[in-house]
XYZ file of C-alpha atoms in Angstrom:
377
model
C -7.010 53.065 26.310
C -9.539 50.532 27.607
C -11.155 50.036 24.195
C -7.986 49.020 22.265
C -6.988 46.731 25.122
C -10.401 45.049 25.121
C -10.234 44.717 21.336
C -6.840 43.028 21.609
C -8.115 40.624 24.268
C -11.287 39.874 22.298
C -9.310 39.238 19.090
C -6.967 36.914 20.971
C -10.012 34.723 21.720
C -11.552 34.803 18.254
C -11.599 31.970 15.766
C -9.706 32.469 12.477
C -12.894 33.448 10.621
C -14.063 35.852 13.348
C -10.656 37.563 13.364
C -10.881 38.236 9.613
C -14.432 39.592 9.549
C -14.844 43.311 8.900
C -18.048 43.444 10.943
C -17.234 44.094 14.627
C -17.616 41.061 16.880
C -17.798 42.247 20.476
C -18.252 38.848 22.099
C -16.476 35.981 20.275
C -17.948 32.494 20.457
C -15.085 31.382 22.686
C -16.138 33.942 25.326
C -19.648 32.466 25.694
C -19.991 30.223 28.808
C -22.535 27.917 27.135
C -19.865 26.913 24.629
C -17.381 26.164 27.412
C -19.736 23.450 28.687
C -20.021 21.943 25.205
C -16.259 22.048 24.712
C -15.629 20.372 28.085
C -17.480 17.276 26.824
C -15.172 16.896 23.833
C -11.858 15.209 24.506
C -10.282 13.050 27.173
C -9.749 15.925 29.629
C -12.653 18.298 30.452
C -10.174 21.155 30.765
C -7.550 20.572 28.076
C -9.183 17.968 25.811
C -6.971 15.834 23.604
C -7.524 12.289 22.370
C -5.403 9.428 23.639
C -4.424 6.246 21.726
C -7.491 4.107 20.930
C -9.850 6.727 22.373
C -12.939 8.012 20.550
C -15.096 11.117 20.629
C -18.583 11.456 19.166
C -20.217 14.631 17.826
C -23.992 14.648 17.305
C -25.595 16.695 14.504
C -29.445 16.647 14.568
C -30.707 16.208 10.983
C -32.577 14.125 8.429
C -31.581 10.545 7.740
C -31.937 10.969 3.950
C -29.258 13.608 3.718
C -26.010 12.361 5.262
C -23.108 14.739 5.896
C -19.491 14.101 4.982
C -16.715 14.390 7.525
C -12.959 14.165 7.304
C -9.819 15.264 9.071
C -7.977 17.790 6.860
C -4.381 17.084 5.945
C -1.680 19.659 6.638
C -1.050 21.509 3.336
C 2.030 20.154 1.564
C 2.603 17.315 4.048
C 3.428 13.921 2.552
C 2.286 12.163 5.726
C 0.066 13.642 8.427
C -0.141 11.447 11.561
C -3.375 13.099 12.728
C -5.197 12.967 9.388
C -3.886 9.504 8.452
C -4.260 8.062 11.974
C -7.833 9.147 12.685
C -10.721 6.825 11.793
C -13.881 8.781 10.921
C -17.284 7.025 11.112
C -20.609 8.679 10.240
C -23.837 6.968 11.364
C -27.478 8.003 11.893
C -28.891 7.164 15.294
C -31.641 8.596 17.566
C -32.559 11.492 15.260
C -29.034 12.756 14.704
C -26.014 12.137 12.541
C -23.177 11.055 14.782
C -19.608 11.543 13.699
C -17.176 9.366 15.647
C -13.493 10.160 15.583
C -11.141 7.407 16.772
C -7.428 7.777 17.396
C -6.021 4.661 15.672
C -2.383 5.482 16.417
C -0.182 4.818 19.446
C 0.272 8.509 20.216
C -2.054 11.102 21.756
C -3.577 13.893 19.692
C -3.434 17.324 21.310
C -5.270 18.965 18.413
C -7.671 17.172 16.101
C -9.020 19.368 13.252
C -12.294 18.420 11.607
C -14.230 19.396 8.479
C -17.916 18.562 8.000
C -19.834 19.113 4.731
C -23.452 19.607 5.717
C -26.362 19.786 3.186
C -27.639 23.344 2.870
C -31.296 22.323 2.794
C -31.082 20.714 6.241
C -31.219 22.970 9.336
C -27.810 23.202 10.926
C -27.264 22.619 14.650
C -23.610 21.737 15.334
C -22.551 20.419 18.766
C -20.020 23.267 19.025
C -19.916 26.552 17.026
C -17.488 26.044 14.144
C -14.353 28.127 13.814
C -15.213 28.738 10.157
C -18.413 28.379 8.139
C -18.186 28.595 4.350
C -20.265 27.689 1.342
C -19.021 24.793 -0.794
C -21.406 23.902 -3.653
C -24.553 22.291 -2.259
C -23.164 22.047 1.258
C -21.980 24.160 4.164
C -18.363 23.592 5.021
C -17.905 23.605 8.805
C -14.327 23.729 10.079
C -12.956 23.259 13.589
C -9.300 23.845 14.373
C -9.707 21.371 17.246
C -12.653 18.995 17.616
C -11.413 17.807 21.053
C -10.520 21.078 22.806
C -11.762 20.786 26.400
C -13.059 23.947 28.107
C -9.747 25.784 28.658
C -8.268 24.455 25.440
C -11.261 25.906 23.613
C -11.058 29.346 25.231
C -7.272 29.704 25.157
C -6.565 27.922 21.878
C -4.825 30.951 20.347
C -2.670 31.418 23.442
C -1.549 27.783 23.382
C -0.738 27.914 19.678
C 1.041 31.260 20.011
C 3.212 29.984 22.865
C 4.182 26.876 20.902
C 4.917 28.826 17.719
C 8.149 30.421 18.980
C 10.768 29.982 21.766
C 9.178 32.628 23.990
C 11.193 31.645 27.035
C 14.391 32.625 25.243
C 12.804 35.770 23.830
C 11.626 36.915 27.264
C 15.056 36.258 28.759
C 16.748 38.327 26.037
C 14.279 41.196 26.423
C 14.434 41.323 30.220
C 18.212 40.897 30.365
C 18.719 43.630 27.772
C 16.216 46.035 29.319
C 17.289 45.550 32.949
C 20.968 45.942 32.085
C 20.221 49.162 30.250
C 18.230 50.397 33.247
C 20.917 49.556 35.822
C 23.946 50.853 33.913
C 22.027 53.742 32.366
C 20.866 54.928 35.809
C 24.409 54.856 37.128
C 25.839 56.834 34.206
C 22.967 59.315 34.091
C 23.162 59.922 37.852
C 26.885 60.719 37.666
C 26.525 63.072 34.697
C 23.397 64.783 36.043
C 24.940 65.387 39.465
C 28.044 66.906 37.884
C 25.929 69.239 35.769
C 23.699 70.208 38.696
C 25.960 70.390 41.733
C 29.615 70.437 40.667
C 30.951 73.845 39.588
C 33.361 73.755 36.661
C 34.097 76.135 33.759
C 31.739 75.867 30.805
C 29.163 73.767 32.646
C 26.182 75.429 31.011
C 27.767 75.062 27.588
C 28.356 71.371 28.136
C 24.755 70.951 29.207
C 23.450 72.778 26.130
C 25.736 70.689 23.926
C 24.367 67.489 25.488
C 20.795 68.670 25.000
C 21.540 69.543 21.367
C 22.222 65.871 20.622
C 18.502 65.217 21.216
C 17.821 67.032 17.944
C 19.674 64.341 15.979
C 17.140 61.733 14.789
C 17.928 58.243 15.976
C 17.579 56.869 12.449
C 20.603 58.931 11.375
C 22.780 57.005 13.820
C 21.676 53.543 12.708
C 24.281 53.044 9.973
C 27.261 54.560 11.887
C 26.403 52.480 14.951
C 25.995 49.355 12.844
C 29.338 49.867 11.099
C 31.069 50.468 14.435
C 29.588 47.325 15.998
C 30.468 45.290 12.914
C 34.105 46.390 13.140
C 34.124 45.492 16.832
C 32.661 42.067 16.038
C 29.691 42.664 18.324
C 26.879 41.917 15.863
C 24.391 39.292 17.048
C 25.568 39.630 20.665
C 24.215 41.204 23.832
C 26.801 43.968 23.453
C 25.055 45.143 20.281
C 21.675 45.194 22.021
C 22.844 46.981 25.160
C 25.964 49.142 24.777
C 24.741 51.760 22.218
C 21.848 52.739 24.521
C 23.546 53.003 27.903
C 24.058 56.784 27.812
C 20.766 58.696 27.728
C 20.422 62.463 27.285
C 16.872 62.259 28.547
C 18.028 60.531 31.738
C 20.688 63.170 32.333
C 18.182 65.966 31.853
C 15.535 64.320 34.063
C 17.876 63.625 36.977
C 19.542 67.045 36.693
C 16.156 68.659 37.200
C 15.713 66.586 40.359
C 19.103 67.489 41.734
C 18.495 71.181 41.089
C 15.239 70.995 43.068
C 17.026 69.727 46.201
C 17.913 72.351 48.882
C 21.453 73.679 48.585
C 21.741 73.660 52.394
C 21.903 69.861 52.410
C 25.014 69.847 50.228
C 26.606 72.761 52.103
C 26.184 70.913 55.380
C 27.644 67.758 53.834
C 30.684 69.663 52.592
C 31.238 71.163 56.070
C 31.244 67.598 57.426
C 33.904 66.663 54.869
C 31.743 64.785 52.356
C 33.070 64.613 48.798
C 30.987 64.782 45.645
C 30.497 61.024 45.388
C 29.381 60.880 49.030
C 26.917 63.703 48.395
C 25.611 61.872 45.350
C 25.142 58.433 46.859
C 24.108 59.429 50.410
C 22.047 62.572 49.766
C 21.028 63.075 46.136
C 20.142 59.525 45.095
C 17.934 58.658 48.130
C 16.021 61.932 47.683
C 15.577 61.487 43.940
C 13.901 58.068 44.059
C 10.813 59.205 42.037
C 13.097 60.495 39.278
C 15.126 57.303 39.247
C 11.956 55.212 39.015
C 10.574 57.399 36.212
C 13.767 57.175 34.217
C 13.984 53.427 34.892
C 10.446 52.913 33.575
C 11.105 54.982 30.453
C 14.348 53.124 29.779
C 12.807 49.732 30.399
C 9.868 50.463 28.090
C 12.167 51.738 25.349
C 14.420 48.690 25.523
C 11.606 46.167 25.968
C 9.561 47.548 23.058
C 12.506 48.101 20.711
C 11.984 46.538 17.304
C 14.150 48.235 14.667
C 17.531 48.019 16.397
C 17.267 44.323 17.454
C 16.023 43.547 13.941
C 19.169 45.110 12.452
C 21.879 43.772 14.748
C 20.635 40.226 15.430
C 20.352 37.318 13.027
C 20.134 34.140 15.100
C 16.883 33.107 16.814
C 18.788 32.789 20.118
C 19.360 36.561 20.213
C 15.869 37.668 19.220
C 13.604 39.633 21.567
C 9.872 39.400 22.205
C 9.027 42.144 19.725
C 10.760 40.198 16.956
C 8.949 37.049 18.108
C 5.636 38.646 17.104
C 6.785 38.498 13.493
C 6.307 34.725 13.567
C 2.590 35.335 13.008
C 3.011 37.612 9.994
C 3.864 36.038 6.654
C 3.418 36.665 2.955
C 0.308 34.479 3.022
C -1.313 36.723 5.633
C -1.469 37.196 9.380
C -2.862 34.925 12.065
C -4.555 37.719 13.987
C -5.877 35.540 16.802
C -2.445 34.102 17.634
C -0.804 37.487 17.032
C -3.103 39.210 19.525
C -2.658 36.357 22.009
C 1.126 36.708 21.763
C 0.815 40.487 22.050
C -1.240 40.052 25.214
C 1.337 37.995 27.097
C 4.135 40.211 25.763
C 2.501 43.368 27.105
C 1.468 41.899 30.482
C 4.887 42.383 32.225
C 4.859 46.048 31.185
C 1.373 46.626 32.573
C 2.156 44.843 35.846
C 5.376 46.828 36.228
C 3.568 50.100 35.619
C 0.930 49.398 38.265
C 3.592 48.386 40.794
C 5.606 51.609 40.241
C 2.657 53.868 39.396
C 2.964 56.101 42.465
C 6.681 56.736 42.036
C 6.203 57.278 38.313
C 3.585 60.015 38.807
C 5.681 61.725 41.473
C 8.717 61.619 39.210
C 6.918 63.260 36.318
C 5.310 65.881 38.559
C 8.531 66.898 40.315
C 10.637 67.038 37.183
C 8.234 69.481 35.502
C 7.923 67.340 32.339
C 4.836 67.847 30.218
């Protein structure tokens, strides 16, 4: 488990070219401390970089005076006017044994990101002031590309995270995911606890048959229910609402089974004593069974939360507007027909998975007890 997680973290810090290379890169350039120092010198802020109005930044390339490089700010593909490319003045001059490329913000606005391309003669040794994000061959020259020539130290390391966060309304996505998952956990626990207690502690004719019938529904693949559920929600007018995300998943056979096993493991004497004192079934459930089955409740809550939080297919089917999308659908913003931005995708995946990992570590003890006592394997 540690290796895939490290690979995801490492990819989230890679440059676009490093993320596309087939050869394994264990330590990306953005993870090397010596590059953090170089990046901190580029930009107005040592931490977050940027270039304010009228401000300049200079990059020194040691080389020969007879072979000058070319430098320019690339224009956004398809853009008629690019304020960064059109508003940046690029000057190349040879001084003190190095070619110095000066970038000046000639506009009245600040540049958060300033891309740069340098064409460097192949016959001259190359020593850039900061490792490029991409290095390609272009005729007689090396083409060096930086996604941001004024990154600052933290802006350099966490560039993919910053771009991933700005690429989609993650605040809304996180709200939808947490609201949907927590509602399913709360209501699902209540319904499962009632059904499980009835099947475990309330005698009624045909109880075992009802339980077997409920268990038999687990053999029906979830994909078979997609179209019937969709048609039902469409007729109710619930598509693209929270009802569509929550209601079909409130009743859980797994939750009923898990909690029933807990209730069966409790001593019968407790319930007999409660009945002698005049306690009804609901009193026995809420004052005896539920407090004693906390590990089972936590286990079921974690399973339900993970299922709802990681759901992709169902939210993709029943939601259309961006306001109703969840975090898993937000990851699709980095996958297109032109290819995938793996660095930003892994950065987004990292902050999407963090709440799940933190929640697991907080409830780890109860989760293990719940699995052990229920006899699940």
